[in-house]
């Protein structure tokens, strides 16, 4: 999508601990389900749930580790690089030209472009 | 240029609106399912089980993922802050937590007839899996990318990923139980 390198590091840092939380949750899931169904007086075949929970635990652990490695190593994308993506699509309000320069002036007519955040 | 610092009130707004969005999402899901299934599906949905799965896998993720970041849309349009992208994800996670709190309590309340112990255990079980936090963190990150680049396509991509993740999770939960 043309995004600068390291754009998703911030997301990885937030989602990584949540993935570990999810992995712990899936690990405890079969025991919790078994207790709840016993308390509700319902017989339940737990083997399928155990298998699925084991798969999910491994997947979430793997995702958590991968996200932690990605999120906590290397540099985040710079805000300037991200804002540059917006500037590419800006049109000069005076002459209609696509803005080529990022110094606050239109590259074609030279008029000052008001900064819009 | 300095980024806007994330303040507790921003987290509170995200959390509060996330909690409120439960009501919006539940009504919208129901209305959407009742109004559109008759006209849009190429078959008559008479099987109650199929309706439940369709609701869980398609309708609920679509409506809920759009509704949960209401607080983030509000912050973005009212304050126009320049948060770091990670802060937007954190706000999204808080909105997801608010949504999950209300949804889980409502869900636990529906099984109160089995006793308070079962209800409390079910509540605990639902908090073990922070799906809403993960999905809304991704949507929140999308709001951040949208705010920084001014291009809504990044938000659309992120929210599509969170809808897909939510739908797959609900499908797995429907199949495995």
Coordinates of N, CA and C in Angstrom, one line a residue, chain B residues 47-137:
Chain B
X47 N -33.7 -22.1 9.0 CA -33.0 -22.9 10.0 C -32.5 -21.9 11.1
X48 N -32.9 -22.0 12.3 CA -32.5 -21.1 13.3 C -31.0 -21.1 13.6
X49 N -30.4 -22.3 13.5 CA -29.0 -22.5 13.7 C -28.2 -21.7 12.7
X50 N -28.7 -21.8 11.4 CA -28.0 -21.1 10.3 C -28.1 -19.6 10.5
X51 N -29.2 -19.1 10.9 CA -29.4 -17.7 11.2 C -28.4 -17.2 12.3
X52 N -28.3 -18.0 13.3 CA -27.3 -17.7 14.4 C -25.9 -17.6 13.9
X53 N -25.5 -18.6 13.0 CA -24.1 -18.6 12.5 C -23.9 -17.4 11.6
X54 N -24.9 -17.1 10.7 CA -24.8 -15.9 9.8 C -24.7 -14.6 10.6
X55 N -25.5 -14.5 11.7 CA -25.4 -13.3 12.6 C -24.0 -13.2 13.1
X56 N -23.5 -14.3 13.6 CA -22.2 -14.3 14.4 C -21.0 -14.1 13.4
X57 N -21.1 -14.7 12.2 CA -19.9 -14.6 11.3 C -19.9 -13.5 10.4
X58 N -21.1 -13.0 10.0 CA -21.1 -11.9 9.0 C -21.6 -10.6 9.5
X59 N -22.8 -10.6 10.1 CA -23.5 -9.4 10.5 C -22.8 -8.8 11.7
X60 N -22.6 -9.6 12.8 CA -22.1 -9.0 14.0 C -20.7 -8.4 13.8
X61 N -19.7 -9.1 13.1 CA -18.4 -8.5 13.0 C -18.5 -7.2 12.2
X62 N -19.3 -7.2 11.1 CA -19.5 -6.0 10.3 C -20.0 -4.8 11.1
X63 N -21.1 -5.0 11.8 CA -21.7 -3.9 12.6 C -20.8 -3.5 13.8
X64 N -20.4 -4.5 14.5 CA -19.6 -4.2 15.8 C -18.3 -3.5 15.5
X65 N -17.6 -4.0 14.5 CA -16.3 -3.3 14.2 C -16.4 -1.9 13.7
X66 N -17.6 -1.6 13.0 CA -17.8 -0.2 12.6 C -18.2 0.6 13.8
X67 N -19.0 0.0 14.8 CA -19.5 0.8 15.9 C -18.5 1.0 17.0
X68 N -17.6 0.0 17.3 CA -16.7 0.1 18.5 C -15.8 1.3 18.5
X69 N -15.2 1.8 17.3 CA -14.3 2.9 17.5 C -15.1 4.3 17.4
X70 N -16.4 4.3 17.8 CA -17.1 5.6 17.7 C -16.4 6.7 18.5
X71 N -15.8 6.4 19.6 CA -15.1 7.3 20.4 C -13.9 7.9 19.7
X72 N -13.2 7.0 18.9 CA -12.0 7.4 18.1 C -12.4 8.3 17.0
X73 N -13.6 8.0 16.3 CA -14.0 9.0 15.3 C -14.3 10.3 15.9
X74 N -14.9 10.3 17.1 CA -15.2 11.5 17.8 C -14.0 12.3 18.1
X75 N -13.0 11.7 18.7 CA -11.7 12.4 19.1 C -11.1 12.9 17.8
X76 N -11.1 12.1 16.8 CA -10.4 12.5 15.5 C -11.0 13.8 14.9
X77 N -12.4 13.8 14.9 CA -13.1 14.9 14.3 C -13.1 16.1 15.2
X78 N -13.2 16.0 16.5 CA -13.4 17.1 17.4 C -12.0 17.8 17.7
X79 N -11.0 16.9 18.1 CA -9.8 17.5 18.6 C -8.7 17.6 17.5
X80 N -8.8 16.7 16.5 CA -7.8 16.6 15.5 C -6.4 16.4 16.1
X81 N -6.2 15.5 17.0 CA -4.9 15.3 17.7 C -3.9 14.7 16.8
X82 N -2.6 14.9 17.1 CA -1.6 14.2 16.3 C -0.9 13.2 17.2
X83 N -1.7 12.1 17.6 CA -1.1 11.1 18.4 C -0.1 10.2 17.6
X84 N 0.7 9.5 18.4 CA 1.6 8.5 17.7 C 0.6 7.4 17.3
X85 N 1.0 6.6 16.3 CA 0.2 5.5 15.8 C -0.1 4.5 16.8
X86 N 0.9 4.2 17.7 CA 0.7 3.2 18.8 C -0.4 3.7 19.8
X87 N -0.4 5.0 20.0 CA -1.5 5.6 20.9 C -2.9 5.3 20.3
X88 N -3.0 5.4 19.0 CA -4.3 5.2 18.4 C -4.7 3.7 18.6
X89 N -3.7 2.8 18.5 CA -4.0 1.4 18.7 C -4.4 1.2 20.2
X90 N -3.7 1.9 21.1 CA -4.1 1.8 22.5 C -5.5 2.3 22.8
X91 N -5.9 3.4 22.1 CA -7.3 3.9 22.2 C -8.2 2.9 21.7
X92 N -7.9 2.2 20.6 CA -8.7 1.2 20.0 C -8.9 0.0 21.0
X93 N -7.8 -0.4 21.6 CA -7.9 -1.5 22.6 C -8.8 -1.1 23.8
X94 N -8.7 0.1 24.2 CA -9.6 0.6 25.3 C -11.1 0.6 24.9
X95 N -11.3 1.0 23.6 CA -12.7 0.9 23.1 C -13.2 -0.5 23.1
X96 N -12.3 -1.4 22.7 CA -12.7 -2.9 22.6 C -12.9 -3.4 24.0
X97 N -12.2 -2.9 25.0 CA -12.4 -3.4 26.4 C -13.7 -2.9 26.9
X98 N -14.1 -1.6 26.6 CA -15.4 -1.1 27.0 C -16.5 -1.9 26.4
X99 N -16.4 -2.2 25.1 CA -17.4 -3.0 24.4 C -17.5 -4.4 25.1
X100 N -16.4 -5.0 25.3 CA -16.3 -6.4 25.9 C -17.0 -6.4 27.3
X101 N -16.7 -5.4 28.1 CA -17.2 -5.3 29.4 C -18.7 -5.4 29.4
X102 N -19.4 -4.5 28.6 CA -20.8 -4.5 28.6 C -21.4 -5.8 27.9
X103 N -20.8 -6.2 26.8 CA -21.3 -7.4 26.1 C -21.2 -8.6 27.0
X104 N -20.0 -8.8 27.7 CA -19.8 -9.9 28.6 C -20.8 -10.0 29.8
X105 N -21.0 -8.8 30.3 CA -21.9 -8.7 31.5 C -23.4 -9.1 31.0
X106 N -23.7 -8.6 29.8 CA -25.1 -8.9 29.3 C -25.2 -10.4 29.0
X107 N -24.1 -11.0 28.5 CA -24.1 -12.4 28.1 C -24.2 -13.2 29.4
X108 N -23.4 -12.8 30.4 CA -23.4 -13.6 31.7 C -24.8 -13.5 32.4
X109 N -25.5 -12.3 32.2 CA -26.8 -12.1 32.8 C -27.8 -13.1 32.2
X110 N -27.6 -13.5 30.9 CA -28.6 -14.3 30.2 C -28.6 -15.7 30.8
X111 N -27.5 -16.1 31.5 CA -27.5 -17.5 32.1 C -27.6 -17.4 33.6
X112 N -28.2 -16.3 34.1 CA -28.3 -16.2 35.6 C -29.2 -17.3 36.1
X113 N -30.1 -17.9 35.2 CA -31.0 -18.9 35.7 C -30.3 -20.2 36.2
X114 N -29.1 -20.3 35.6 CA -28.2 -21.5 36.0 C -27.5 -21.2 37.4
X115 N -27.6 -20.0 37.9 CA -27.0 -19.7 39.2 C -25.9 -18.7 39.0
X116 N -25.6 -18.0 40.1 CA -24.6 -16.9 40.1 C -23.2 -17.5 39.8
X117 N -22.9 -18.7 40.3 CA -21.6 -19.3 40.1 C -21.3 -19.5 38.6
X118 N -22.2 -20.1 37.9 CA -22.1 -20.4 36.5 C -21.9 -19.1 35.7
X119 N -22.8 -18.1 36.1 CA -22.7 -16.8 35.4 C -21.4 -16.1 35.6
X120 N -20.8 -16.2 36.8 CA -19.5 -15.6 37.1 C -18.4 -16.3 36.3
X121 N -18.5 -17.6 36.3 CA -17.5 -18.4 35.6 C -17.5 -18.1 34.1
X122 N -18.8 -17.9 33.6 CA -18.9 -17.6 32.1 C -18.3 -16.2 31.8
X123 N -18.6 -15.3 32.8 CA -18.0 -14.0 32.6 C -16.5 -14.0 32.6
X124 N -15.9 -14.8 33.5 CA -14.5 -15.0 33.5 C -13.9 -15.6 32.3
X125 N -14.7 -16.6 31.8 CA -14.3 -17.3 30.5 C -14.2 -16.3 29.4
X126 N -15.2 -15.5 29.3 CA -15.2 -14.5 28.2 C -14.1 -13.5 28.3
X127 N -13.7 -13.2 29.5 CA -12.6 -12.2 29.6 C -11.2 -12.9 29.3
X128 N -11.2 -14.2 29.3 CA -10.0 -14.9 29.0 C -9.5 -14.6 27.5
X129 N -10.5 -14.3 26.7 CA -10.1 -14.2 25.2 C -10.4 -12.7 24.8
X130 N -9.3 -11.9 24.7 CA -9.5 -10.4 24.4 C -9.7 -10.1 22.9
X131 N -10.6 -10.8 22.3 CA -10.8 -10.6 20.8 C -11.1 -9.2 20.5
X132 N -12.1 -8.6 21.2 CA -12.6 -7.3 20.9 C -11.4 -6.3 21.0
X133 N -10.6 -6.5 22.0 CA -9.4 -5.5 22.2 C -8.5 -5.6 21.0
X134 N -8.2 -6.8 20.6 CA -7.3 -7.0 19.5 C -7.9 -6.4 18.2
X135 N -9.1 -6.7 17.9 CA -9.8 -6.3 16.7 C -9.9 -4.8 16.6
X136 N -10.3 -4.2 17.8 CA -10.5 -2.7 17.8 C -9.1 -2.0 17.8
X137 N -8.1 -2.6 18.4 CA -6.7 -2.0 18.3 C -6.3 -1.9 16.8

